[in-house]
Tab-separated table of C-alpha atoms and ligand atoms in Angstrom:
chain	number	residue	atom	x	y	z
A	1	MET	CA	38.766	4.368	-35.149
A	2	SER	CA	36.043	6.884	-35.995
A	3	LYS	CA	34.314	8.820	-33.218
A	4	SER	CA	31.381	6.954	-31.671
A	5	ILE	CA	27.888	8.406	-31.730
A	6	GLN	CA	26.372	9.378	-28.385
A	7	ALA	CA	22.715	9.386	-27.348
A	8	VAL	CA	20.846	12.689	-27.560
A	9	ARG	CA	21.405	14.789	-24.419
A	10	GLY	CA	18.720	14.122	-21.808
A	11	MET	CA	17.549	10.921	-23.519
A	12	ASN	CA	18.691	7.826	-21.699
A	13	ASP	CA	19.216	4.167	-22.380
A	14	LEU	CA	17.542	1.946	-19.804
A	15	LEU	CA	19.922	-0.915	-19.126
A	16	PRO	CA	18.631	-4.347	-18.049
A	17	ASP	CA	19.188	-3.848	-14.297
A	18	VAL	CA	17.141	-0.663	-14.385
A	19	VAL	CA	14.469	-2.175	-16.596
A	20	ASP	CA	13.770	-4.840	-13.968
A	21	ARG	CA	12.878	-2.126	-11.510
A	22	TRP	CA	10.769	-0.273	-14.111
A	23	ARG	CA	8.841	-3.418	-14.843
A	24	ALA	CA	8.085	-3.905	-11.169
A	25	VAL	CA	6.680	-0.357	-10.975
A	26	GLU	CA	4.683	-0.781	-14.183
A	27	GLU	CA	3.235	-4.073	-13.047
A	28	ALA	CA	2.311	-2.725	-9.620
A	29	ALA	CA	0.681	0.313	-11.235
A	30	ARG	CA	-1.284	-1.835	-13.667
A	31	GLU	CA	-2.606	-3.971	-10.801
A	32	VAL	CA	-3.634	-0.943	-8.749
A	33	LEU	CA	-5.314	0.768	-11.726
A	34	LEU	CA	-7.190	-2.401	-12.567
A	35	ALA	CA	-8.409	-2.645	-8.986
A	36	TYR	CA	-10.143	0.747	-9.440
A	37	GLY	CA	-11.611	-0.066	-12.851
A	38	TYR	CA	-9.240	2.000	-15.026
A	39	ARG	CA	-8.559	0.732	-18.547
A	40	GLU	CA	-5.509	1.229	-20.707
A	41	ILE	CA	-5.501	3.433	-23.781
A	42	ARG	CA	-2.561	3.709	-26.204
A	43	LEU	CA	-2.027	7.026	-27.903
A	44	PRO	CA	0.314	8.355	-30.599
A	45	ILE	CA	3.593	9.937	-29.544
A	46	VAL	CA	3.301	12.594	-32.248
A	47	GLU	CA	0.363	15.013	-32.364
A	48	LYS	CA	-0.388	18.234	-34.204
A	49	SER	CA	1.457	21.111	-32.493
A	50	GLU	CA	-1.746	23.112	-32.220
A	51	LEU	CA	-3.212	20.539	-29.816
A	52	PHE	CA	-0.665	21.472	-27.150
A	53	ALA	CA	-0.866	25.225	-27.694
A	54	ARG	CA	-4.644	25.010	-27.224
A	55	SER	CA	-4.559	22.791	-24.123
A	56	ILE	CA	-1.361	23.296	-22.122
A	57	GLY	CA	-1.487	26.993	-23.047
A	58	SER	CA	0.541	29.001	-25.558
A	59	LEU	CA	2.125	31.096	-22.785
A	60	THR	CA	3.399	28.225	-20.652
A	61	ASP	CA	7.080	27.269	-20.473
A	62	ILE	CA	6.286	23.898	-22.019
A	63	VAL	CA	4.718	25.322	-25.177
A	64	GLU	CA	6.912	28.411	-25.435
A	65	LYS	CA	10.290	26.819	-24.862
A	66	GLU	CA	10.262	23.097	-24.448
A	67	MET	CA	8.443	21.380	-27.276
A	68	TYR	CA	10.125	19.192	-29.869
A	69	SER	CA	8.242	20.520	-32.870
A	70	PHE	CA	8.970	20.010	-36.527
A	71	GLU	CA	7.443	20.218	-39.935
A	72	ASP	CA	6.993	16.825	-41.550
A	73	ARG	CA	7.395	16.081	-45.232
A	74	SER	CA	3.800	17.113	-45.950
A	75	GLY	CA	4.336	20.473	-44.279
A	76	ASP	CA	2.253	19.641	-41.164
A	77	ASN	CA	3.414	21.124	-37.859
A	78	LEU	CA	3.872	18.230	-35.464
A	79	THR	CA	5.181	17.831	-31.921
A	80	LEU	CA	6.554	14.953	-29.853
A	81	ARG	CA	4.033	14.919	-27.009
A	82	PRO	CA	5.266	16.777	-23.907
A	83	GLU	CA	2.495	15.143	-21.822
A	84	GLY	CA	-0.452	12.788	-22.279
A	85	THR	CA	-3.619	14.575	-21.184
A	86	ALA	CA	-4.080	16.619	-24.363
A	87	GLY	CA	-3.755	13.561	-26.596
A	88	CYS	CA	-6.131	11.573	-24.407
A	89	VAL	CA	-8.796	14.277	-24.635
A	90	ARG	CA	-8.218	14.583	-28.381
A	91	ALA	CA	-8.698	10.814	-28.743
A	92	GLY	CA	-11.844	10.920	-26.593
A	93	ILE	CA	-13.469	13.621	-28.705
A	94	GLU	CA	-12.390	12.030	-31.968
A	95	ASN	CA	-13.627	8.562	-31.019
A	96	GLY	CA	-16.784	9.837	-29.352
A	97	PHE	CA	-16.234	8.200	-25.982
A	98	LEU	CA	-16.500	11.274	-23.771
A	99	HIS	CA	-19.921	12.764	-24.346
A	100	ASN	CA	-22.287	11.877	-21.497
A	101	GLN	CA	-20.070	9.011	-20.459
A	102	ILE	CA	-17.891	8.091	-17.565
A	103	GLN	CA	-14.476	6.888	-18.660
A	104	ARG	CA	-11.606	5.830	-16.471
A	105	LEU	CA	-8.425	5.557	-18.522
A	106	TRP	CA	-4.667	5.242	-18.162
A	107	TYR	CA	-1.672	5.306	-20.463
A	108	ALA	CA	2.069	4.924	-20.171
A	109	GLY	CA	4.966	5.968	-22.338
A	110	PRO	CA	7.626	8.490	-23.265
A	111	MET	CA	7.090	12.253	-23.175
A	112	PHE	CA	9.479	14.898	-24.517
A	113	ARG	CA	10.409	18.304	-23.143
A	114	HIS	CA	13.472	20.326	-24.083
A	115	GLU	CA	14.352	21.210	-20.484
A	116	ARG	CA	17.836	21.603	-19.043
A	117	PRO	CA	18.749	18.039	-18.121
A	118	GLN	CA	19.770	17.263	-14.555
A	119	LYS	CA	19.158	14.471	-12.078
A	120	GLY	CA	15.456	13.634	-12.238
A	121	ARG	CA	14.850	15.919	-15.204
A	122	TYR	CA	15.261	14.574	-18.700
A	123	ARG	CA	14.310	15.467	-22.243
A	124	GLN	CA	12.780	12.067	-22.881
A	125	PHE	CA	11.051	10.890	-19.743
A	126	HIS	CA	8.232	8.484	-19.038
A	127	GLN	CA	4.884	8.911	-17.399
A	128	ILE	CA	2.053	6.716	-16.285
A	129	GLY	CA	-0.963	8.966	-16.767
A	130	VAL	CA	-4.481	8.470	-15.458
A	131	GLU	CA	-7.607	10.363	-16.569
A	132	ALA	CA	-11.205	10.145	-15.321
A	133	PHE	CA	-13.862	11.751	-17.522
A	134	GLY	CA	-17.493	12.630	-16.882
A	135	ILE	CA	-17.477	13.095	-13.099
A	136	GLU	CA	-17.749	16.555	-11.639
A	137	SER	CA	-17.923	15.668	-7.948
A	138	PRO	CA	-14.780	15.521	-5.793
A	139	ASP	CA	-15.234	11.820	-4.987
A	140	VAL	CA	-13.279	11.036	-8.130
A	141	ASP	CA	-10.548	13.540	-7.202
A	142	ALA	CA	-10.262	11.621	-3.938
A	143	GLU	CA	-10.266	8.305	-5.793
A	144	LEU	CA	-7.331	9.430	-7.934
A	145	ILE	CA	-5.381	10.427	-4.848
A	146	LEU	CA	-6.238	7.202	-3.003
A	147	MET	CA	-5.049	5.260	-5.995
A	148	CYS	CA	-1.659	6.985	-5.785
A	149	ALA	CA	-1.466	6.298	-2.059
A	150	ARG	CA	-2.211	2.621	-2.686
A	151	LEU	CA	0.513	2.441	-5.309
A	152	TRP	CA	3.086	3.955	-2.928
A	153	ARG	CA	2.073	1.357	-0.323
A	154	THR	CA	2.287	-1.481	-2.837
A	155	LEU	CA	5.754	-0.371	-3.880
A	156	GLY	CA	6.859	0.220	-0.313
A	157	LEU	CA	7.681	3.844	-1.152
A	158	GLU	CA	8.279	5.999	1.859
A	159	GLY	CA	8.351	9.698	2.519
A	160	LEU	CA	6.016	11.051	-0.165
A	161	ALA	CA	4.030	14.093	0.920
A	162	LEU	CA	0.750	15.213	-0.614
A	163	GLN	CA	-0.015	18.863	-1.296
A	164	ILE	CA	-3.401	19.973	-2.547
A	165	ASN	CA	-4.944	23.259	-3.599
A	166	SER	CA	-7.956	24.551	-5.468
A	167	LEU	CA	-7.630	26.992	-8.361
A	168	GLY	CA	-11.380	27.596	-8.571
A	169	THR	CA	-13.247	28.168	-11.793
A	170	LEU	CA	-11.657	29.971	-14.714
A	171	ALA	CA	-13.661	33.112	-13.934
A	172	ALA	CA	-12.558	33.123	-10.281
A	173	ARG	CA	-8.978	32.597	-11.321
A	174	ASN	CA	-9.072	35.477	-13.807
A	175	GLU	CA	-10.331	37.785	-11.108
A	176	TYR	CA	-7.567	36.623	-8.793
A	177	ARG	CA	-5.027	37.079	-11.561
A	178	ARG	CA	-5.979	40.760	-11.848
A	179	GLU	CA	-5.571	41.263	-8.121
A	180	LEU	CA	-2.252	39.408	-8.080
A	181	LEU	CA	-0.994	41.579	-10.924
A	182	ARG	CA	-1.897	44.746	-9.027
A	183	TYR	CA	0.067	43.462	-6.045
A	184	LEU	CA	3.084	42.317	-8.089
A	185	GLU	CA	3.288	45.661	-9.893
A	186	THR	CA	3.905	47.287	-6.511
A	187	LYS	CA	6.792	44.843	-5.943
A	188	ARG	CA	8.298	45.097	-9.419
A	189	SER	CA	11.729	46.139	-8.121
A	190	GLN	CA	11.985	42.957	-6.027
A	191	LEU	CA	11.089	40.532	-8.815
A	192	ASP	CA	13.786	38.319	-10.319
A	193	GLU	CA	14.314	37.982	-14.052
A	194	ASP	CA	12.114	34.896	-14.377
A	195	SER	CA	9.258	36.516	-12.519
A	196	LEU	CA	9.475	39.715	-14.593
A	197	ARG	CA	9.155	37.594	-17.701
A	198	ARG	CA	6.126	35.822	-16.243
A	199	LEU	CA	4.491	38.993	-15.001
A	200	ASP	CA	2.554	39.789	-18.179
A	201	LYS	CA	2.115	36.306	-19.464
A	202	ASN	CA	1.499	33.983	-16.573
A	203	PRO	CA	1.724	35.755	-13.196
A	204	LEU	CA	0.311	32.795	-11.253
A	205	ARG	CA	3.475	30.872	-12.053
A	206	ILE	CA	5.450	33.423	-10.057
A	207	LEU	CA	3.914	31.853	-6.946
A	208	ASP	CA	5.699	28.651	-7.909
A	209	SER	CA	9.162	30.272	-7.942
A	210	LYS	CA	11.820	28.345	-6.024
A	211	ASN	CA	14.144	31.360	-5.767
A	212	PRO	CA	14.745	32.028	-2.027
A	213	ASP	CA	14.921	35.777	-2.728
A	214	MET	CA	11.357	35.684	-4.023
A	215	GLN	CA	9.812	33.964	-1.030
A	216	GLY	CA	9.051	37.190	0.851
A	217	VAL	CA	7.120	38.671	-2.060
A	218	ILE	CA	5.270	35.387	-2.537
A	219	ALA	CA	4.371	35.016	1.133
A	220	GLU	CA	2.680	38.414	1.176
A	221	ALA	CA	0.811	37.950	-2.101
A	222	PRO	CA	-2.987	37.812	-1.966
A	223	SER	CA	-4.215	34.232	-1.586
A	224	LEU	CA	-6.109	32.479	-4.319
A	225	MET	CA	-8.064	30.698	-1.592
A	226	ASP	CA	-9.738	34.016	-0.671
A	227	HIS	CA	-11.003	34.379	-4.238
A	228	LEU	CA	-12.563	30.978	-4.684
A	229	ASP	CA	-16.162	30.919	-5.904
A	230	ASP	CA	-18.615	29.238	-3.512
A	231	ASP	CA	-19.032	26.050	-5.562
A	232	SER	CA	-15.282	25.552	-5.789
A	233	ARG	CA	-14.901	26.205	-2.087
A	234	ARG	CA	-17.482	23.502	-1.291
A	235	HIS	CA	-15.911	21.157	-3.828
A	236	PHE	CA	-12.551	21.589	-2.125
A	237	GLU	CA	-14.045	21.117	1.354
A	238	ARG	CA	-15.627	17.843	0.280
A	239	LEU	CA	-12.353	16.638	-1.187
A	240	ARG	CA	-10.585	17.363	2.086
A	241	ASP	CA	-13.317	15.470	3.976
A	242	TYR	CA	-12.962	12.432	1.716
A	243	LEU	CA	-9.212	12.392	2.187
A	244	THR	CA	-9.422	12.824	5.943
A	245	GLN	CA	-11.990	10.041	6.152
A	246	ALA	CA	-9.755	7.748	4.109
A	247	GLY	CA	-6.806	8.510	6.382
A	248	VAL	CA	-4.669	10.166	3.700
A	249	SER	CA	-2.528	12.963	5.136
A	250	PHE	CA	-2.205	16.125	3.097
A	251	VAL	CA	-1.150	19.726	3.341
A	252	VAL	CA	-3.173	22.508	1.753
A	253	ASN	CA	-0.663	24.640	-0.128
A	254	PRO	CA	-2.410	27.791	-1.364
A	255	ARG	CA	0.670	28.587	-3.492
A	256	LEU	CA	0.459	25.352	-5.447
A	257	VAL	CA	-0.101	26.273	-9.078
A	258	ARG	CA	0.727	24.069	-12.011
A	259	GLY	CA	2.795	24.600	-15.119
A	260	LEU	CA	-0.098	23.732	-17.428
A	261	ASP	CA	-3.001	26.118	-18.020
A	262	TYR	CA	-5.878	23.662	-18.247
A	263	TYR	CA	-6.456	23.104	-14.529
A	264	THR	CA	-9.581	24.231	-12.678
A	265	ARG	CA	-10.424	23.575	-9.033
A	266	THR	CA	-8.384	20.674	-7.571
A	267	VAL	CA	-4.640	20.494	-8.148
A	268	PHE	CA	-2.297	18.194	-6.288
A	269	GLU	CA	1.311	17.072	-6.139
A	270	TRP	CA	3.109	14.235	-4.404
A	271	THR	CA	6.588	15.417	-3.519
A	272	THR	CA	9.740	14.023	-1.977
A	273	ASP	CA	12.697	15.706	-0.315
A	274	ARG	CA	15.042	13.009	-1.584
A	275	LEU	CA	15.477	14.043	-5.212
A	276	GLY	CA	16.892	17.534	-4.848
A	277	ALA	CA	15.178	20.193	-6.924
A	278	GLN	CA	13.032	17.710	-8.848
A	279	ALA	CA	10.647	17.141	-5.974
A	280	ALA	CA	7.411	16.268	-7.789
A	281	VAL	CA	7.014	12.561	-8.337
A	282	CYS	CA	3.384	12.683	-9.355
A	283	ALA	CA	1.047	15.557	-10.128
A	284	GLY	CA	-2.342	16.348	-11.533
A	285	GLY	CA	-5.723	17.853	-10.958
A	286	ARG	CA	-9.084	18.703	-12.429
A	287	TYR	CA	-9.525	20.195	-15.894
A	288	ASP	CA	-13.250	20.697	-16.385
A	289	GLY	CA	-12.902	23.121	-19.302
A	290	LEU	CA	-10.446	21.263	-21.489
A	291	VAL	CA	-12.763	18.946	-23.414
A	292	GLU	CA	-14.849	21.895	-24.594
A	293	GLN	CA	-11.749	23.966	-25.248
A	294	LEU	CA	-10.533	21.268	-27.633
A	295	GLY	CA	-13.811	21.174	-29.527
A	296	GLY	CA	-15.783	18.518	-27.646
A	297	ARG	CA	-19.065	18.880	-25.802
A	298	PRO	CA	-18.357	19.991	-22.231
A	299	ALA	CA	-17.296	17.162	-19.930
A	300	PRO	CA	-15.684	17.388	-16.494
A	301	ALA	CA	-12.389	15.579	-16.032
A	302	ALA	CA	-9.538	15.015	-13.613
A	303	GLY	CA	-6.294	13.071	-13.676
A	304	PHE	CA	-2.638	12.856	-12.839
A	305	ALA	CA	0.665	11.586	-14.162
A	306	LEU	CA	3.574	10.078	-12.319
A	307	GLY	CA	7.171	10.402	-13.467
A	308	MET	CA	8.700	6.958	-13.874
A	309	GLU	CA	12.340	8.093	-13.702
A	310	ARG	CA	11.767	9.870	-10.400
A	311	LEU	CA	9.778	7.029	-8.889
A	312	VAL	CA	12.346	4.448	-9.919
A	313	GLU	CA	15.192	6.607	-8.575
A	314	LEU	CA	13.409	6.849	-5.233
A	315	LEU	CA	12.981	3.087	-5.109
A	316	ALA	CA	16.645	2.607	-5.964
A	317	GLN	CA	17.655	4.970	-3.155
A	318	GLN	CA	15.568	2.935	-0.766
A	319	GLY	CA	17.521	-0.097	-1.915
A	320	ASP	CA	14.430	-2.077	-2.844
A	321	ALA	CA	14.804	-5.621	-4.097
A	322	HIS	CA	12.909	-5.335	-7.355
A	323	GLY	CA	15.675	-6.808	-9.495
A	324	VAL	CA	14.591	-9.896	-11.359
A	325	CYS	CA	17.418	-12.411	-11.596
A	326	PRO	CA	17.369	-16.108	-12.359
A	327	GLN	CA	16.532	-18.248	-9.347
A	328	ALA	CA	19.104	-20.860	-10.275
A	329	TYR	CA	22.205	-21.215	-12.433
A	330	LEU	CA	23.006	-24.539	-14.031
A	331	VAL	CA	26.717	-25.452	-13.908
A	332	LEU	CA	27.604	-28.052	-16.549
A	333	LEU	CA	30.868	-29.979	-16.245
A	334	GLY	CA	31.774	-32.132	-19.251
A	335	GLU	CA	30.099	-33.128	-22.488
A	336	ALA	CA	27.617	-35.612	-21.029
A	337	ALA	CA	26.423	-33.009	-18.532
A	338	GLU	CA	26.040	-30.408	-21.268
A	339	LYS	CA	23.807	-32.787	-23.216
A	340	GLN	CA	21.652	-33.822	-20.278
A	341	GLY	CA	21.657	-30.281	-18.833
A	342	MET	CA	19.725	-28.717	-21.665
A	343	ALA	CA	16.770	-31.056	-21.124
A	344	LEU	CA	16.961	-30.621	-17.349
A	345	ALA	CA	16.866	-26.826	-17.690
A	346	GLU	CA	13.830	-27.050	-19.969
A	347	ARG	CA	12.007	-29.245	-17.423
A	348	MET	CA	12.828	-26.751	-14.676
A	349	ARG	CA	11.352	-23.903	-16.742
A	350	ASP	CA	8.258	-26.026	-17.432
A	351	ALA	CA	7.906	-26.258	-13.662
A	352	GLY	CA	8.149	-22.472	-13.345
A	353	VAL	CA	11.744	-22.064	-12.142
A	354	ARG	CA	13.799	-19.234	-13.728
A	355	ILE	CA	17.091	-20.878	-14.551
A	356	GLU	CA	20.104	-19.637	-16.485
A	357	SER	CA	22.029	-22.432	-18.138
A	358	ASN	CA	25.801	-22.205	-18.533
A	359	CYS	CA	26.820	-21.850	-22.163
A	360	GLY	CA	30.326	-21.828	-23.585
A	361	GLY	CA	31.938	-24.376	-21.209
A	362	GLY	CA	34.480	-23.453	-18.531
A	363	GLY	CA	35.755	-25.070	-15.341
A	364	LEU	CA	33.877	-25.310	-12.039
A	365	LYS	CA	35.437	-22.151	-10.610
A	366	ALA	CA	34.677	-20.025	-13.671
A	367	GLN	CA	31.108	-21.292	-13.875
A	368	LEU	CA	30.452	-20.689	-10.185
A	369	LYS	CA	31.720	-17.143	-10.665
A	370	ARG	CA	29.199	-16.647	-13.473
A	371	ALA	CA	26.498	-18.190	-11.271
A	372	ASP	CA	27.281	-15.696	-8.553
A	373	ARG	CA	27.256	-12.776	-10.970
A	374	SER	CA	23.878	-13.810	-12.384
A	375	GLY	CA	22.314	-12.997	-9.012
A	376	ALA	CA	20.817	-16.503	-8.715
A	377	ARG	CA	20.466	-17.874	-5.230
A	378	PHE	CA	21.214	-21.489	-6.169
A	379	ALA	CA	23.788	-23.164	-8.384
A	380	LEU	CA	22.805	-26.582	-9.714
A	381	ILE	CA	25.932	-28.566	-10.507
A	382	LEU	CA	25.811	-31.363	-13.025
A	383	GLY	CA	29.039	-33.404	-13.473
A	384	ASP	CA	29.768	-36.919	-14.801
A	385	GLU	CA	28.879	-38.553	-11.489
A	386	GLU	CA	25.480	-36.796	-11.256
A	387	VAL	CA	24.686	-37.653	-14.889
A	388	LYS	CA	25.301	-41.317	-14.141
A	389	ILE	CA	22.932	-41.527	-11.183
A	390	GLY	CA	20.352	-38.926	-12.329
A	391	SER	CA	21.001	-36.440	-9.547
A	392	VAL	CA	22.204	-32.853	-9.299
A	393	ALA	CA	24.187	-31.017	-6.616
A	394	VAL	CA	22.387	-27.964	-5.236
A	395	LYS	CA	24.590	-25.227	-3.797
A	396	ASP	CA	23.075	-22.310	-1.940
A	397	LEU	CA	25.205	-19.410	-3.185
A	398	ARG	CA	24.022	-17.058	-0.481
A	399	GLN	CA	24.727	-19.398	2.445
A	400	ALA	CA	28.320	-20.508	2.821
A	401	GLU	CA	29.220	-24.210	2.605
A	402	HIS	CA	25.707	-25.393	2.016
A	403	GLN	CA	25.512	-28.097	-0.647
A	404	THR	CA	23.237	-31.097	-1.034
A	405	SER	CA	22.365	-33.733	-3.608
A	406	VAL	CA	18.831	-34.049	-5.018
A	407	THR	CA	17.427	-36.300	-7.745
A	408	GLN	CA	16.820	-34.544	-11.049
A	409	ALA	CA	13.160	-35.544	-10.877
A	410	ALA	CA	12.718	-33.780	-7.532
A	411	VAL	CA	14.946	-30.734	-7.935
A	412	ALA	CA	12.298	-28.313	-9.261
A	413	ASP	CA	10.019	-28.990	-6.283
A	414	TYR	CA	12.969	-28.800	-3.920
A	415	LEU	CA	13.926	-25.328	-5.220
A	416	LYS	CA	10.356	-24.066	-5.227
A	417	GLN	CA	10.097	-24.873	-1.542
A	418	LYS	CA	13.276	-22.933	-0.828
A	419	ILE	CA	12.601	-19.861	-2.977
B	1	HAM	P1	3.346	17.424	-15.094
B	1	HAM	O1	3.363	17.963	-13.719
B	1	HAM	O2	3.892	18.292	-16.174
B	1	HAM	O3	1.849	17.032	-15.402
B	1	HAM	O4	4.127	16.046	-15.123
B	1	HAM	C1	3.790	15.000	-14.253
B	1	HAM	C2	5.031	14.327	-13.698
B	1	HAM	O5	5.909	13.943	-14.761
B	1	HAM	C3	5.901	15.232	-12.829
B	1	HAM	O6	5.408	15.295	-11.510
B	1	HAM	C4	7.233	14.539	-12.903
B	1	HAM	O7	7.285	13.450	-11.983
B	1	HAM	C5	7.252	13.992	-14.310
B	1	HAM	N1	8.052	14.871	-15.187
B	1	HAM	C6	7.661	16.002	-15.791
B	1	HAM	N2	8.671	16.533	-16.509
B	1	HAM	C7	9.733	15.709	-16.378
B	1	HAM	C8	11.074	15.698	-16.890
B	1	HAM	N3	11.521	16.625	-17.712
B	1	HAM	N4	11.886	14.673	-16.515
B	1	HAM	C9	11.445	13.693	-15.691
B	1	HAM	N5	10.193	13.655	-15.187
B	1	HAM	C10	9.343	14.640	-15.524
B	1	HAM	C11	1.407	16.492	-16.571
B	1	HAM	O8	2.135	16.096	-17.439
B	1	HAM	C12	-0.096	16.354	-16.636
B	1	HAM	N6	-0.445	15.785	-17.972
B	1	HAM	C13	-0.616	15.481	-15.507
B	1	HAM	C14	-2.095	15.303	-15.559
B	1	HAM	C15	-2.783	14.248	-16.047
B	1	HAM	N7	-2.993	16.174	-15.149
B	1	HAM	C16	-4.214	15.715	-15.365
B	1	HAM	N8	-4.095	14.530	-15.931
């Protein structure tokens, strides 16, 4: 036998049991997004590499180390998208739907980053991304956050904490960056390897370090909050008021910086302590400069993306019941039953019952075993006797010893009452 081919490291198959749970999350998200007036946009998975260098930032980890880039047969430099915001802005400029307009959009799909795979961190992962264009005021920042909170409630997700921060305008951040650099230079001997590498390129990211040895240096660093321009300070105050009024709890984390360069003012993250190091389930913020930076006329914008794998893992840990199994399994004993059974199953589906019909024969015991494995609550048993009188035996597989006989005409209604 020749050696079998394995999937690419960090790129996973989603098997049917997992897909059921994904679907439940996707459907809940779609409902919530619709309720706030957001509309779906579908974007290419491959974009020109330059788009990401110009938006995410050429000095970020994502662009420097993690992109799946290649030259295609025409010699164009292309990249499998590492995130969705850049492509969404590109599409908005190209299709002319951003200038002087308010747009509320969402997208879903695979993203690609060549990170070191571990639980909750993959090389192909999936996001649901949401972007709101054309609104500068913090009411829309609050709306985005409320939308997340509603989705967690809808899904019954517990234990997610919200952290927010403001990065101010680009000018304010540059001034802060200079001051931070001055401070970090005095601590050079205490910086770890990662931080030394970031020192020249992206010193703000040092604040994000998870290394326990770095926490002292970080705690004493000057605070970005003290360098905010007045407009950003007011913007942030109003956001906090909106959230407080709406009853959303949050923590202001002045060390919260993001791994993408395009953010201005609001940034936020929803985190969990149940997924080890991969704590961020959903993250985003405002990026007022990006549309102009990518060649469009200036337009304010804010958004977020949630990581499907992490969300689904959390739901699985909570032991949610999002699996979709058949509601009934049709046991068919003998040739006459097999013939009549097919029509009965079709009528049940017409009536809206999810029913899996036994195929390939087998005795009562074997078929009941399959019924149990299908996850269905009820087994409908059709034997010679039932065929003769037009009835079917209904066995509740989740309640011992409970079996009753119902006419075939009435069985769909009978089940619908029970389910
Ligand atoms: P991000 O923080 O890079 O932001 O990613 C958002 C979410 O995607 C993360 O919080 C995480 O749940 C998930 N995620 C990221 N990388 C991985 C990975 N390697 N494996 C599994 N899950 C992952 C963005 O992508 C921005 N585009 C969000 C945004 C939209 N900001 C404004 N609009």
